[in-house]
Amino acid sequence: MAFGAFNHHRNPGPMADINVTPMVDVMLVLLVIFILAAPMFTGSVQLELPKAQAPAAPATPAATVTLSIDGKGQIFWNNDPVAQDALTSRLVEAAKLDPQPELQLRADKDTRYEVVAQVMAAAQSNGLTKLGFVTDPKEKK
């Protein structure tokens, strides 16, 4: 490592060499250790589960109710206009059904958020838990 040892006219400066061999050796040893230890961390418990026969659960599809809200705030229950008090009574009746219907909320883009929030709160306070938002897919240009 005689960098310019025979050249006496150069100014001696700091040496900018870093020996990375020990660091590489340590990293390779750690890599081997992790490769060997990895299967121990992903082990699973081997179980022999019992076999049982059960009849299939009857598939009764849940009904869907479409709640539409136009830009003026008018609410429609399955395309029939409905007032706020009638909406509450219909939500109570729907909550009693087994299985509960899914409410599909369709709101015009110009609908005030307040109306949508009121409809959602009315559905939740009357016991309905399944609520979906329906949107139109993005148009391709």
PDB file of C-alpha atoms in Angstrom:
ATOM      1  CA  MET A   1       0.000   0.000   0.000  1.00  0.00           C
ATOM      2  CA  ALA A   2       2.581   2.475  -1.092  1.00  0.00           C
ATOM      3  CA  PHE A   3       0.371   4.939  -2.879  1.00  0.00           C
ATOM      4  CA  GLY A   4       2.839   7.345  -4.433  1.00  0.00           C
ATOM      5  CA  ALA A   5       5.632   6.446  -2.020  1.00  0.00           C
ATOM      6  CA  PHE A   6       8.327   7.218  -4.591  1.00  0.00           C
ATOM      7  CA  ASN A   7       6.784  10.567  -5.506  1.00  0.00           C
ATOM      8  CA  HIS A   8       8.159  13.017  -2.922  1.00  0.00           C
ATOM      9  CA  HIS A   9       6.750  16.088  -4.650  1.00  0.00           C
ATOM     10  CA  ARG A  10       3.131  15.253  -3.735  1.00  0.00           C
ATOM     11  CA  ASN A  11       1.589  16.600  -0.591  1.00  0.00           C
ATOM     12  CA  PRO A  12       0.719  13.775   1.754  1.00  0.00           C
ATOM     13  CA  GLY A  13      -3.058  13.803   2.300  1.00  0.00           C
ATOM     14  CA  PRO A  14      -5.452  11.679   4.243  1.00  0.00           C
ATOM     15  CA  MET A  15      -5.933   8.168   2.950  1.00  0.00           C
ATOM     16  CA  ALA A  16      -9.463   7.687   1.559  1.00  0.00           C
ATOM     17  CA  ASP A  17      -9.491   3.878   1.617  1.00  0.00           C
ATOM     18  CA  ILE A  18     -11.916   1.896   3.727  1.00  0.00           C
ATOM     19  CA  ASN A  19     -11.410  -1.810   4.114  1.00  0.00           C
ATOM     20  CA  VAL A  20     -14.883  -3.389   3.721  1.00  0.00           C
ATOM     21  CA  THR A  21     -13.760  -7.023   3.822  1.00  0.00           C
ATOM     22  CA  PRO A  22     -14.568  -7.538   7.548  1.00  0.00           C
ATOM     23  CA  MET A  23     -18.007  -5.985   7.090  1.00  0.00           C
ATOM     24  CA  VAL A  24     -18.749  -8.257   4.118  1.00  0.00           C
ATOM     25  CA  ASP A  25     -17.594 -11.286   6.110  1.00  0.00           C
ATOM     26  CA  VAL A  26     -19.916 -10.439   9.005  1.00  0.00           C
ATOM     27  CA  MET A  27     -22.846  -9.819   6.655  1.00  0.00           C
ATOM     28  CA  LEU A  28     -22.317 -13.178   4.912  1.00  0.00           C
ATOM     29  CA  VAL A  29     -22.172 -15.015   8.238  1.00  0.00           C
ATOM     30  CA  LEU A  30     -25.413 -13.306   9.350  1.00  0.00           C
ATOM     31  CA  LEU A  31     -27.052 -14.188   6.023  1.00  0.00           C
ATOM     32  CA  VAL A  32     -26.146 -17.866   6.451  1.00  0.00           C
ATOM     33  CA  ILE A  33     -27.452 -17.858  10.035  1.00  0.00           C
ATOM     34  CA  PHE A  34     -30.764 -16.305   8.965  1.00  0.00           C
ATOM     35  CA  ILE A  35     -31.140 -18.741   6.059  1.00  0.00           C
ATOM     36  CA  LEU A  36     -30.632 -21.675   8.387  1.00  0.00           C
ATOM     37  CA  ALA A  37     -32.893 -20.273  11.128  1.00  0.00           C
ATOM     38  CA  ALA A  38     -35.795 -19.176   8.877  1.00  0.00           C
ATOM     39  CA  PRO A  39     -37.501 -22.600   8.671  1.00  0.00           C
ATOM     40  CA  MET A  40     -37.661 -22.741  12.466  1.00  0.00           C
ATOM     41  CA  PHE A  41     -39.739 -19.535  12.576  1.00  0.00           C
ATOM     42  CA  THR A  42     -42.297 -20.714  10.015  1.00  0.00           C
ATOM     43  CA  GLY A  43     -42.995 -24.098  11.558  1.00  0.00           C
ATOM     44  CA  SER A  44     -46.593 -25.095  12.113  1.00  0.00           C
ATOM     45  CA  VAL A  45     -48.284 -27.472  14.471  1.00  0.00           C
ATOM     46  CA  GLN A  46     -49.234 -30.710  12.741  1.00  0.00           C
ATOM     47  CA  LEU A  47     -52.819 -31.623  13.624  1.00  0.00           C
ATOM     48  CA  GLU A  48     -55.031 -34.426  12.460  1.00  0.00           C
ATOM     49  CA  LEU A  49     -58.455 -32.812  12.395  1.00  0.00           C
ATOM     50  CA  PRO A  50     -61.565 -34.941  12.893  1.00  0.00           C
ATOM     51  CA  LYS A  51     -63.912 -35.547  10.001  1.00  0.00           C
ATOM     52  CA  ALA A  52     -67.603 -34.638  10.317  1.00  0.00           C
ATOM     53  CA  GLN A  53     -70.558 -34.544   7.990  1.00  0.00           C
ATOM     54  CA  ALA A  54     -73.022 -31.700   8.261  1.00  0.00           C
ATOM     55  CA  PRO A  55     -75.823 -30.662   5.952  1.00  0.00           C
ATOM     56  CA  ALA A  56     -75.201 -27.546   3.918  1.00  0.00           C
ATOM     57  CA  ALA A  57     -76.686 -24.384   5.326  1.00  0.00           C
ATOM     58  CA  PRO A  58     -79.715 -23.245   3.355  1.00  0.00           C
ATOM     59  CA  ALA A  59     -78.731 -20.441   1.072  1.00  0.00           C
ATOM     60  CA  THR A  60     -81.413 -17.834   1.442  1.00  0.00           C
ATOM     61  CA  PRO A  61     -80.246 -14.792  -0.400  1.00  0.00           C
ATOM     62  CA  ALA A  62     -80.768 -11.588   1.501  1.00  0.00           C
ATOM     63  CA  ALA A  63     -83.009  -9.070  -0.159  1.00  0.00           C
ATOM     64  CA  THR A  64     -81.622  -5.745  -1.247  1.00  0.00           C
ATOM     65  CA  VAL A  65     -83.279  -2.389  -0.760  1.00  0.00           C
ATOM     66  CA  THR A  66     -82.198   0.461  -2.981  1.00  0.00           C
ATOM     67  CA  LEU A  67     -82.285   3.859  -1.298  1.00  0.00           C
ATOM     68  CA  SER A  68     -81.820   6.569  -3.903  1.00  0.00           C
ATOM     69  CA  ILE A  69     -81.344  10.247  -3.122  1.00  0.00           C
ATOM     70  CA  ASP A  70     -81.652  12.777  -5.915  1.00  0.00           C
ATOM     71  CA  GLY A  71     -79.897  16.136  -6.125  1.00  0.00           C
ATOM     72  CA  LYS A  72     -82.787  17.895  -4.362  1.00  0.00           C
ATOM     73  CA  GLY A  73     -82.640  15.573  -1.349  1.00  0.00           C
ATOM     74  CA  GLN A  74     -85.752  13.526  -2.203  1.00  0.00           C
ATOM     75  CA  ILE A  75     -85.420   9.934  -0.954  1.00  0.00           C
ATOM     76  CA  PHE A  76     -86.659   6.932  -2.956  1.00  0.00           C
ATOM     77  CA  TRP A  77     -87.235   3.413  -1.539  1.00  0.00           C
ATOM     78  CA  ASN A  78     -86.852   0.987  -4.464  1.00  0.00           C
ATOM     79  CA  ASN A  79     -87.728   3.806  -6.927  1.00  0.00           C
ATOM     80  CA  ASP A  80     -90.816   4.899  -4.925  1.00  0.00           C
ATOM     81  CA  PRO A  81     -90.650   8.361  -3.324  1.00  0.00           C
ATOM     82  CA  VAL A  82     -90.833   8.210   0.451  1.00  0.00           C
ATOM     83  CA  ALA A  83     -91.110  10.849   3.207  1.00  0.00           C
ATOM     84  CA  GLN A  84     -88.751  10.928   6.197  1.00  0.00           C
ATOM     85  CA  ASP A  85     -91.317   9.445   8.678  1.00  0.00           C
ATOM     86  CA  ALA A  86     -92.261   6.681   6.237  1.00  0.00           C
ATOM     87  CA  LEU A  87     -88.558   5.983   5.709  1.00  0.00           C
ATOM     88  CA  THR A  88     -88.118   5.415   9.441  1.00  0.00           C
ATOM     89  CA  SER A  89     -91.031   2.970   9.606  1.00  0.00           C
ATOM     90  CA  ARG A  90     -89.758   1.089   6.539  1.00  0.00           C
ATOM     91  CA  LEU A  91     -86.279   0.861   8.064  1.00  0.00           C
ATOM     92  CA  VAL A  92     -87.763  -0.585  11.281  1.00  0.00           C
ATOM     93  CA  GLU A  93     -89.706  -3.180   9.252  1.00  0.00           C
ATOM     94  CA  ALA A  94     -86.624  -4.077   7.225  1.00  0.00           C
ATOM     95  CA  ALA A  95     -84.539  -4.519  10.378  1.00  0.00           C
ATOM     96  CA  LYS A  96     -87.025  -7.137  11.640  1.00  0.00           C
ATOM     97  CA  LEU A  97     -86.567  -9.344   8.555  1.00  0.00           C
ATOM     98  CA  ASP A  98     -84.376 -12.433   8.751  1.00  0.00           C
ATOM     99  CA  PRO A  99     -81.911 -12.200   7.062  1.00  0.00           C
ATOM    100  CA  GLN A 100     -81.647  -8.450   7.094  1.00  0.00           C
ATOM    101  CA  PRO A 101     -81.669  -6.844   3.658  1.00  0.00           C
ATOM    102  CA  GLU A 102     -78.677  -4.942   2.405  1.00  0.00           C
ATOM    103  CA  LEU A 103     -79.285  -1.243   1.854  1.00  0.00           C
ATOM    104  CA  GLN A 104     -77.780  -0.038  -1.378  1.00  0.00           C
ATOM    105  CA  LEU A 105     -77.374   3.721  -1.131  1.00  0.00           C
ATOM    106  CA  ARG A 106     -77.364   5.563  -4.429  1.00  0.00           C
ATOM    107  CA  ALA A 107     -76.876   9.313  -4.105  1.00  0.00           C
ATOM    108  CA  ASP A 108     -76.678  11.907  -6.838  1.00  0.00           C
ATOM    109  CA  LYS A 109     -73.339  13.705  -6.978  1.00  0.00           C
ATOM    110  CA  ASP A 110     -75.128  16.978  -6.211  1.00  0.00           C
ATOM    111  CA  THR A 111     -76.792  15.592  -3.068  1.00  0.00           C
ATOM    112  CA  ARG A 112     -75.900  17.399   0.136  1.00  0.00           C
ATOM    113  CA  TYR A 113     -73.747  15.305   2.450  1.00  0.00           C
ATOM    114  CA  GLU A 114     -76.119  16.150   5.294  1.00  0.00           C
ATOM    115  CA  VAL A 115     -78.966  14.193   3.666  1.00  0.00           C
ATOM    116  CA  VAL A 116     -76.743  11.162   3.079  1.00  0.00           C
ATOM    117  CA  ALA A 117     -75.526  11.286   6.688  1.00  0.00           C
ATOM    118  CA  GLN A 118     -79.112  11.499   7.978  1.00  0.00           C
ATOM    119  CA  VAL A 119     -80.161   8.449   5.945  1.00  0.00           C
ATOM    120  CA  MET A 120     -77.139   6.490   7.179  1.00  0.00           C
ATOM    121  CA  ALA A 121     -77.840   7.491  10.790  1.00  0.00           C
ATOM    122  CA  ALA A 122     -81.501   6.519  10.449  1.00  0.00           C
ATOM    123  CA  ALA A 123     -80.542   3.091   9.089  1.00  0.00           C
ATOM    124  CA  GLN A 124     -78.046   2.494  11.876  1.00  0.00           C
ATOM    125  CA  SER A 125     -80.314   3.714  14.680  1.00  0.00           C
ATOM    126  CA  ASN A 126     -83.098   1.412  13.468  1.00  0.00           C
ATOM    127  CA  GLY A 127     -80.879  -1.663  13.556  1.00  0.00           C
ATOM    128  CA  LEU A 128     -79.765  -2.121   9.956  1.00  0.00           C
ATOM    129  CA  THR A 129     -76.100  -3.049   9.681  1.00  0.00           C
ATOM    130  CA  LYS A 130     -75.515  -3.830   6.001  1.00  0.00           C
ATOM    131  CA  LEU A 131     -75.045  -0.703   3.923  1.00  0.00           C
ATOM    132  CA  GLY A 132     -73.409  -0.416   0.527  1.00  0.00           C
ATOM    133  CA  PHE A 133     -72.666   2.590  -1.651  1.00  0.00           C
ATOM    134  CA  VAL A 134     -73.453   2.235  -5.345  1.00  0.00           C
ATOM    135  CA  THR A 135     -71.436   4.226  -7.858  1.00  0.00           C
ATOM    136  CA  ASP A 136     -71.149   4.255 -11.614  1.00  0.00           C
ATOM    137  CA  PRO A 137     -67.917   2.862 -13.033  1.00  0.00           C
ATOM    138  CA  LYS A 138     -65.474   5.381 -14.396  1.00  0.00           C
ATOM    139  CA  GLU A 139     -66.101   6.159 -18.031  1.00  0.00           C
ATOM    140  CA  LYS A 140     -63.342   5.310 -20.458  1.00  0.00           C
ATOM    141  CA  LYS A 141     -62.124   8.191 -22.548  1.00  0.00           C
TER     142      LYS A 141
END
